[in-house]
Amino acid sequence: MSWIRDNLKIVVPVTLVTLVGIGFLAFGVFGVQFLFIDDTVDEAAPVFDSGIAANELTPPADSSIAVETTVAETTAPATIAPATTAAPPPPAALAPQTTAPPTTVAPTTVPPTTVPATTVPATTGPPVAQIVTLVQGSFIPRDHRGEGTALVLGDGSSQRFLRFENFATDNGPDLNVYLTTTDAAGEESTFDDDFVDLGNLKGNIGEQNYEIPPDVDLSVYNTVVVWCVRFDSAFTAADLASA
């Protein structure tokens, strides 16, 4: 019994240390706690510096309005009625009756006055800000499942946003969003050879936005990948092409 008691003093501390070590590796290093917990986000469409949001888009209205005002021709005939002939004065008793011939004044007509039609020149308002989809693509599974759409939205300025819609993948540790030169179905080891890091993945499920630096050439960095930095693993990726 004394042997058991003596060995328990050694075995119990070693066991506790081992369990703590395994727990640290599982939860601290390998991120096991993330594998079964979905992190859902639901970001609204991005708002650009121009003040317009992608979910407020309407086709730009025609701001050129031609106003034509026409004054109808006005004809104002002015006719002077013929003069009436006054009755002759009563005849004098002894003088012979004399009747002056009636005097008739010919009617006078004023020529019509015509006001020409007046056209107000068309007015053109300032250009309307418009959000457009520059490139887009669908996520495909790599080391983990992946679904949804990646869109790059622009408003005609240098500002652009990468947006995930109907997005879903597995959760994991240390996930980042990269724009890379490697195709979505390309060699996994090359995803992080030449890339632009847009930051931590905001959630493994749901809509989310990432602003793209103005100097990034989307014809070169034309693939988006959800990359696990800790284990050099591509969770899901999407090739970006013209919409």
PDB file of N, CA, C and O in Angstrom, residues 177-214:
ATOM      1  N   VAL A 177      -8.736  36.480 -45.210  1.00  0.00           N
ATOM      2  CA  VAL A 177      -9.235  36.628 -46.580  1.00  0.00           C
ATOM      3  C   VAL A 177      -8.106  37.190 -47.433  1.00  0.00           C
ATOM      4  O   VAL A 177      -7.610  38.295 -47.176  1.00  0.00           O
ATOM      5  N   TYR A 178      -7.694  36.433 -48.438  1.00  0.00           N
ATOM      6  CA  TYR A 178      -6.617  36.848 -49.339  1.00  0.00           C
ATOM      7  C   TYR A 178      -7.170  37.071 -50.748  1.00  0.00           C
ATOM      8  O   TYR A 178      -8.051  36.338 -51.206  1.00  0.00           O
ATOM      9  N   LEU A 179      -6.603  38.061 -51.429  1.00  0.00           N
ATOM     10  CA  LEU A 179      -6.673  38.136 -52.889  1.00  0.00           C
ATOM     11  C   LEU A 179      -5.335  37.624 -53.388  1.00  0.00           C
ATOM     12  O   LEU A 179      -4.274  38.128 -52.993  1.00  0.00           O
ATOM     13  N   THR A 180      -5.368  36.621 -54.251  1.00  0.00           N
ATOM     14  CA  THR A 180      -4.137  35.951 -54.654  1.00  0.00           C
ATOM     15  C   THR A 180      -4.066  35.804 -56.165  1.00  0.00           C
ATOM     16  O   THR A 180      -5.065  35.978 -56.876  1.00  0.00           O
ATOM     17  N   THR A 181      -2.880  35.471 -56.644  1.00  0.00           N
ATOM     18  CA  THR A 181      -2.681  35.275 -58.083  1.00  0.00           C
ATOM     19  C   THR A 181      -2.917  33.825 -58.503  1.00  0.00           C
ATOM     20  O   THR A 181      -2.924  33.524 -59.697  1.00  0.00           O
ATOM     21  N   THR A 182      -3.094  32.928 -57.541  1.00  0.00           N
ATOM     22  CA  THR A 182      -3.318  31.513 -57.844  1.00  0.00           C
ATOM     23  C   THR A 182      -4.791  31.250 -58.112  1.00  0.00           C
ATOM     24  O   THR A 182      -5.649  31.760 -57.396  1.00  0.00           O
ATOM     25  N   ASP A 183      -5.078  30.460 -59.138  1.00  0.00           N
ATOM     26  CA  ASP A 183      -6.471  30.121 -59.447  1.00  0.00           C
ATOM     27  C   ASP A 183      -7.101  29.333 -58.302  1.00  0.00           C
ATOM     28  O   ASP A 183      -6.406  28.658 -57.533  1.00  0.00           O
ATOM     29  N   ALA A 184      -8.427  29.400 -58.228  1.00  0.00           N
ATOM     30  CA  ALA A 184      -9.147  28.741 -57.139  1.00  0.00           C
ATOM     31  C   ALA A 184      -8.869  27.242 -57.097  1.00  0.00           C
ATOM     32  O   ALA A 184      -8.841  26.637 -56.020  1.00  0.00           O
ATOM     33  N   ALA A 185      -8.662  26.624 -58.247  1.00  0.00           N
ATOM     34  CA  ALA A 185      -8.388  25.193 -58.309  1.00  0.00           C
ATOM     35  C   ALA A 185      -6.898  24.899 -58.420  1.00  0.00           C
ATOM     36  O   ALA A 185      -6.503  23.765 -58.706  1.00  0.00           O
ATOM     37  N   GLY A 186      -6.056  25.936 -58.179  1.00  0.00           N
ATOM     38  CA  GLY A 186      -4.618  25.775 -58.363  1.00  0.00           C
ATOM     39  C   GLY A 186      -3.934  25.059 -57.216  1.00  0.00           C
ATOM     40  O   GLY A 186      -4.567  24.577 -56.267  1.00  0.00           O
ATOM     41  N   GLU A 187      -2.613  25.027 -57.289  1.00  0.00           N
ATOM     42  CA  GLU A 187      -1.789  24.362 -56.283  1.00  0.00           C
ATOM     43  C   GLU A 187      -1.902  25.082 -54.944  1.00  0.00           C
ATOM     44  O   GLU A 187      -1.666  26.288 -54.845  1.00  0.00           O
ATOM     45  N   GLU A 188      -2.272  24.356 -53.906  1.00  0.00           N
ATOM     46  CA  GLU A 188      -2.546  24.980 -52.610  1.00  0.00           C
ATOM     47  C   GLU A 188      -1.326  25.687 -52.028  1.00  0.00           C
ATOM     48  O   GLU A 188      -1.444  26.768 -51.437  1.00  0.00           O
ATOM     49  N   SER A 189      -0.164  25.150 -52.229  1.00  0.00           N
ATOM     50  CA  SER A 189       1.035  25.727 -51.622  1.00  0.00           C
ATOM     51  C   SER A 189       1.390  27.090 -52.186  1.00  0.00           C
ATOM     52  O   SER A 189       2.220  27.807 -51.626  1.00  0.00           O
ATOM     53  N   THR A 190       0.755  27.488 -53.309  1.00  0.00           N
ATOM     54  CA  THR A 190       1.086  28.771 -53.930  1.00  0.00           C
ATOM     55  C   THR A 190       0.101  29.883 -53.586  1.00  0.00           C
ATOM     56  O   THR A 190       0.286  31.021 -54.021  1.00  0.00           O
ATOM     57  N   PHE A 191      -0.947  29.563 -52.819  1.00  0.00           N
ATOM     58  CA  PHE A 191      -1.934  30.592 -52.497  1.00  0.00           C
ATOM     59  C   PHE A 191      -1.321  31.767 -51.740  1.00  0.00           C
ATOM     60  O   PHE A 191      -1.751  32.906 -51.894  1.00  0.00           O
ATOM     61  N   ASP A 192      -0.336  31.480 -50.895  1.00  0.00           N
ATOM     62  CA  ASP A 192       0.264  32.556 -50.102  1.00  0.00           C
ATOM     63  C   ASP A 192       1.635  32.972 -50.621  1.00  0.00           C
ATOM     64  O   ASP A 192       2.432  33.562 -49.891  1.00  0.00           O
ATOM     65  N   ASP A 193       1.902  32.687 -51.917  1.00  0.00           N
ATOM     66  CA  ASP A 193       3.160  33.148 -52.507  1.00  0.00           C
ATOM     67  C   ASP A 193       3.069  34.624 -52.904  1.00  0.00           C
ATOM     68  O   ASP A 193       4.008  35.392 -52.681  1.00  0.00           O
ATOM     69  N   ASP A 194       1.977  35.006 -53.514  1.00  0.00           N
ATOM     70  CA  ASP A 194       1.776  36.396 -53.955  1.00  0.00           C
ATOM     71  C   ASP A 194       0.319  36.746 -53.687  1.00  0.00           C
ATOM     72  O   ASP A 194      -0.574  36.305 -54.414  1.00  0.00           O
ATOM     73  N   PHE A 195       0.078  37.533 -52.650  1.00  0.00           N
ATOM     74  CA  PHE A 195      -1.294  37.766 -52.219  1.00  0.00           C
ATOM     75  C   PHE A 195      -1.422  39.134 -51.555  1.00  0.00           C
ATOM     76  O   PHE A 195      -0.433  39.776 -51.201  1.00  0.00           O
ATOM     77  N   VAL A 196      -2.682  39.561 -51.399  1.00  0.00           N
ATOM     78  CA  VAL A 196      -3.028  40.768 -50.645  1.00  0.00           C
ATOM     79  C   VAL A 196      -3.938  40.335 -49.506  1.00  0.00           C
ATOM     80  O   VAL A 196      -4.984  39.716 -49.744  1.00  0.00           O
ATOM     81  N   ASP A 197      -3.535  40.637 -48.281  1.00  0.00           N
ATOM     82  CA  ASP A 197      -4.309  40.234 -47.101  1.00  0.00           C
ATOM     83  C   ASP A 197      -5.363  41.300 -46.802  1.00  0.00           C
ATOM     84  O   ASP A 197      -5.030  42.455 -46.498  1.00  0.00           O
ATOM     85  N   LEU A 198      -6.644  40.940 -46.880  1.00  0.00           N
ATOM     86  CA  LEU A 198      -7.731  41.874 -46.596  1.00  0.00           C
ATOM     87  C   LEU A 198      -8.184  41.820 -45.135  1.00  0.00           C
ATOM     88  O   LEU A 198      -9.118  42.526 -44.758  1.00  0.00           O
ATOM     89  N   GLY A 199      -7.556  40.959 -44.330  1.00  0.00           N
ATOM     90  CA  GLY A 199      -7.887  40.911 -42.919  1.00  0.00           C
ATOM     91  C   GLY A 199      -8.489  39.593 -42.496  1.00  0.00           C
ATOM     92  O   GLY A 199      -8.643  38.656 -43.295  1.00  0.00           O
ATOM     93  N   ASN A 200      -8.827  39.519 -41.225  1.00  0.00           N
ATOM     94  CA  ASN A 200      -9.413  38.300 -40.666  1.00  0.00           C
ATOM     95  C   ASN A 200     -10.792  38.039 -41.262  1.00  0.00           C
ATOM     96  O   ASN A 200     -11.556  38.982 -41.514  1.00  0.00           O
ATOM     97  N   LEU A 201     -11.105  36.756 -41.455  1.00  0.00           N
ATOM     98  CA  LEU A 201     -12.455  36.374 -41.874  1.00  0.00           C
ATOM     99  C   LEU A 201     -13.423  36.768 -40.759  1.00  0.00           C
ATOM    100  O   LEU A 201     -13.238  36.406 -39.599  1.00  0.00           O
ATOM    101  N   LYS A 202     -14.470  37.509 -41.118  1.00  0.00           N
ATOM    102  CA  LYS A 202     -15.400  38.016 -40.105  1.00  0.00           C
ATOM    103  C   LYS A 202     -16.345  36.934 -39.588  1.00  0.00           C
ATOM    104  O   LYS A 202     -16.839  37.030 -38.474  1.00  0.00           O
ATOM    105  N   GLY A 203     -16.625  35.954 -40.407  1.00  0.00           N
ATOM    106  CA  GLY A 203     -17.501  34.862 -39.998  1.00  0.00           C
ATOM    107  C   GLY A 203     -17.489  33.780 -41.051  1.00  0.00           C
ATOM    108  O   GLY A 203     -17.336  34.072 -42.241  1.00  0.00           O
ATOM    109  N   ASN A 204     -17.652  32.547 -40.629  1.00  0.00           N
ATOM    110  CA  ASN A 204     -17.634  31.458 -41.614  1.00  0.00           C
ATOM    111  C   ASN A 204     -18.984  31.283 -42.305  1.00  0.00           C
ATOM    112  O   ASN A 204     -19.109  30.510 -43.248  1.00  0.00           O
ATOM    113  N   ILE A 205     -19.995  32.036 -41.836  1.00  0.00           N
ATOM    114  CA  ILE A 205     -21.317  32.005 -42.474  1.00  0.00           C
ATOM    115  C   ILE A 205     -21.842  33.434 -42.560  1.00  0.00           C
ATOM    116  O   ILE A 205     -21.757  34.194 -41.588  1.00  0.00           O
ATOM    117  N   GLY A 206     -22.380  33.789 -43.730  1.00  0.00           N
ATOM    118  CA  GLY A 206     -23.105  35.042 -43.837  1.00  0.00           C
ATOM    119  C   GLY A 206     -22.437  36.099 -44.696  1.00  0.00           C
ATOM    120  O   GLY A 206     -21.311  35.953 -45.166  1.00  0.00           O
ATOM    121  N   GLU A 207     -23.177  37.214 -44.886  1.00  0.00           N
ATOM    122  CA  GLU A 207     -22.746  38.326 -45.724  1.00  0.00           C
ATOM    123  C   GLU A 207     -21.714  39.179 -44.992  1.00  0.00           C
ATOM    124  O   GLU A 207     -21.876  39.463 -43.803  1.00  0.00           O
ATOM    125  N   GLN A 208     -20.696  39.628 -45.729  1.00  0.00           N
ATOM    126  CA  GLN A 208     -19.621  40.420 -45.121  1.00  0.00           C
ATOM    127  C   GLN A 208     -18.878  41.203 -46.190  1.00  0.00           C
ATOM    128  O   GLN A 208     -18.896  40.837 -47.371  1.00  0.00           O
ATOM    129  N   ASN A 209     -18.229  42.294 -45.767  1.00  0.00           N
ATOM    130  CA  ASN A 209     -17.554  43.214 -46.689  1.00  0.00           C
ATOM    131  C   ASN A 209     -16.100  43.417 -46.280  1.00  0.00           C
ATOM    132  O   ASN A 209     -15.779  43.463 -45.089  1.00  0.00           O
ATOM    133  N   TYR A 210     -15.248  43.597 -47.295  1.00  0.00           N
ATOM    134  CA  TYR A 210     -13.831  43.877 -47.083  1.00  0.00           C
ATOM    135  C   TYR A 210     -13.406  44.946 -48.085  1.00  0.00           C
ATOM    136  O   TYR A 210     -13.582  44.755 -49.294  1.00  0.00           O
ATOM    137  N   GLU A 211     -12.863  46.056 -47.605  1.00  0.00           N
ATOM    138  CA  GLU A 211     -12.437  47.107 -48.526  1.00  0.00           C
ATOM    139  C   GLU A 211     -11.103  46.725 -49.159  1.00  0.00           C
ATOM    140  O   GLU A 211     -10.188  46.234 -48.487  1.00  0.00           O
ATOM    141  N   ILE A 212     -11.004  46.964 -50.474  1.00  0.00           N
ATOM    142  CA  ILE A 212      -9.807  46.617 -51.236  1.00  0.00           C
ATOM    143  C   ILE A 212      -8.940  47.863 -51.390  1.00  0.00           C
ATOM    144  O   ILE A 212      -9.446  48.922 -51.783  1.00  0.00           O
ATOM    145  N   PRO A 213      -7.653  47.788 -51.095  1.00  0.00           N
ATOM    146  CA  PRO A 213      -6.778  48.951 -51.297  1.00  0.00           C
ATOM    147  C   PRO A 213      -6.847  49.453 -52.737  1.00  0.00           C
ATOM    148  O   PRO A 213      -6.958  48.653 -53.679  1.00  0.00           O
ATOM    149  N   PRO A 214      -6.786  50.771 -52.933  1.00  0.00           N
ATOM    150  CA  PRO A 214      -6.955  51.337 -54.283  1.00  0.00           C
ATOM    151  C   PRO A 214      -5.917  50.865 -55.297  1.00  0.00           C
ATOM    152  O   PRO A 214      -6.185  50.846 -56.495  1.00  0.00           O
TER     153      PRO A 214
END
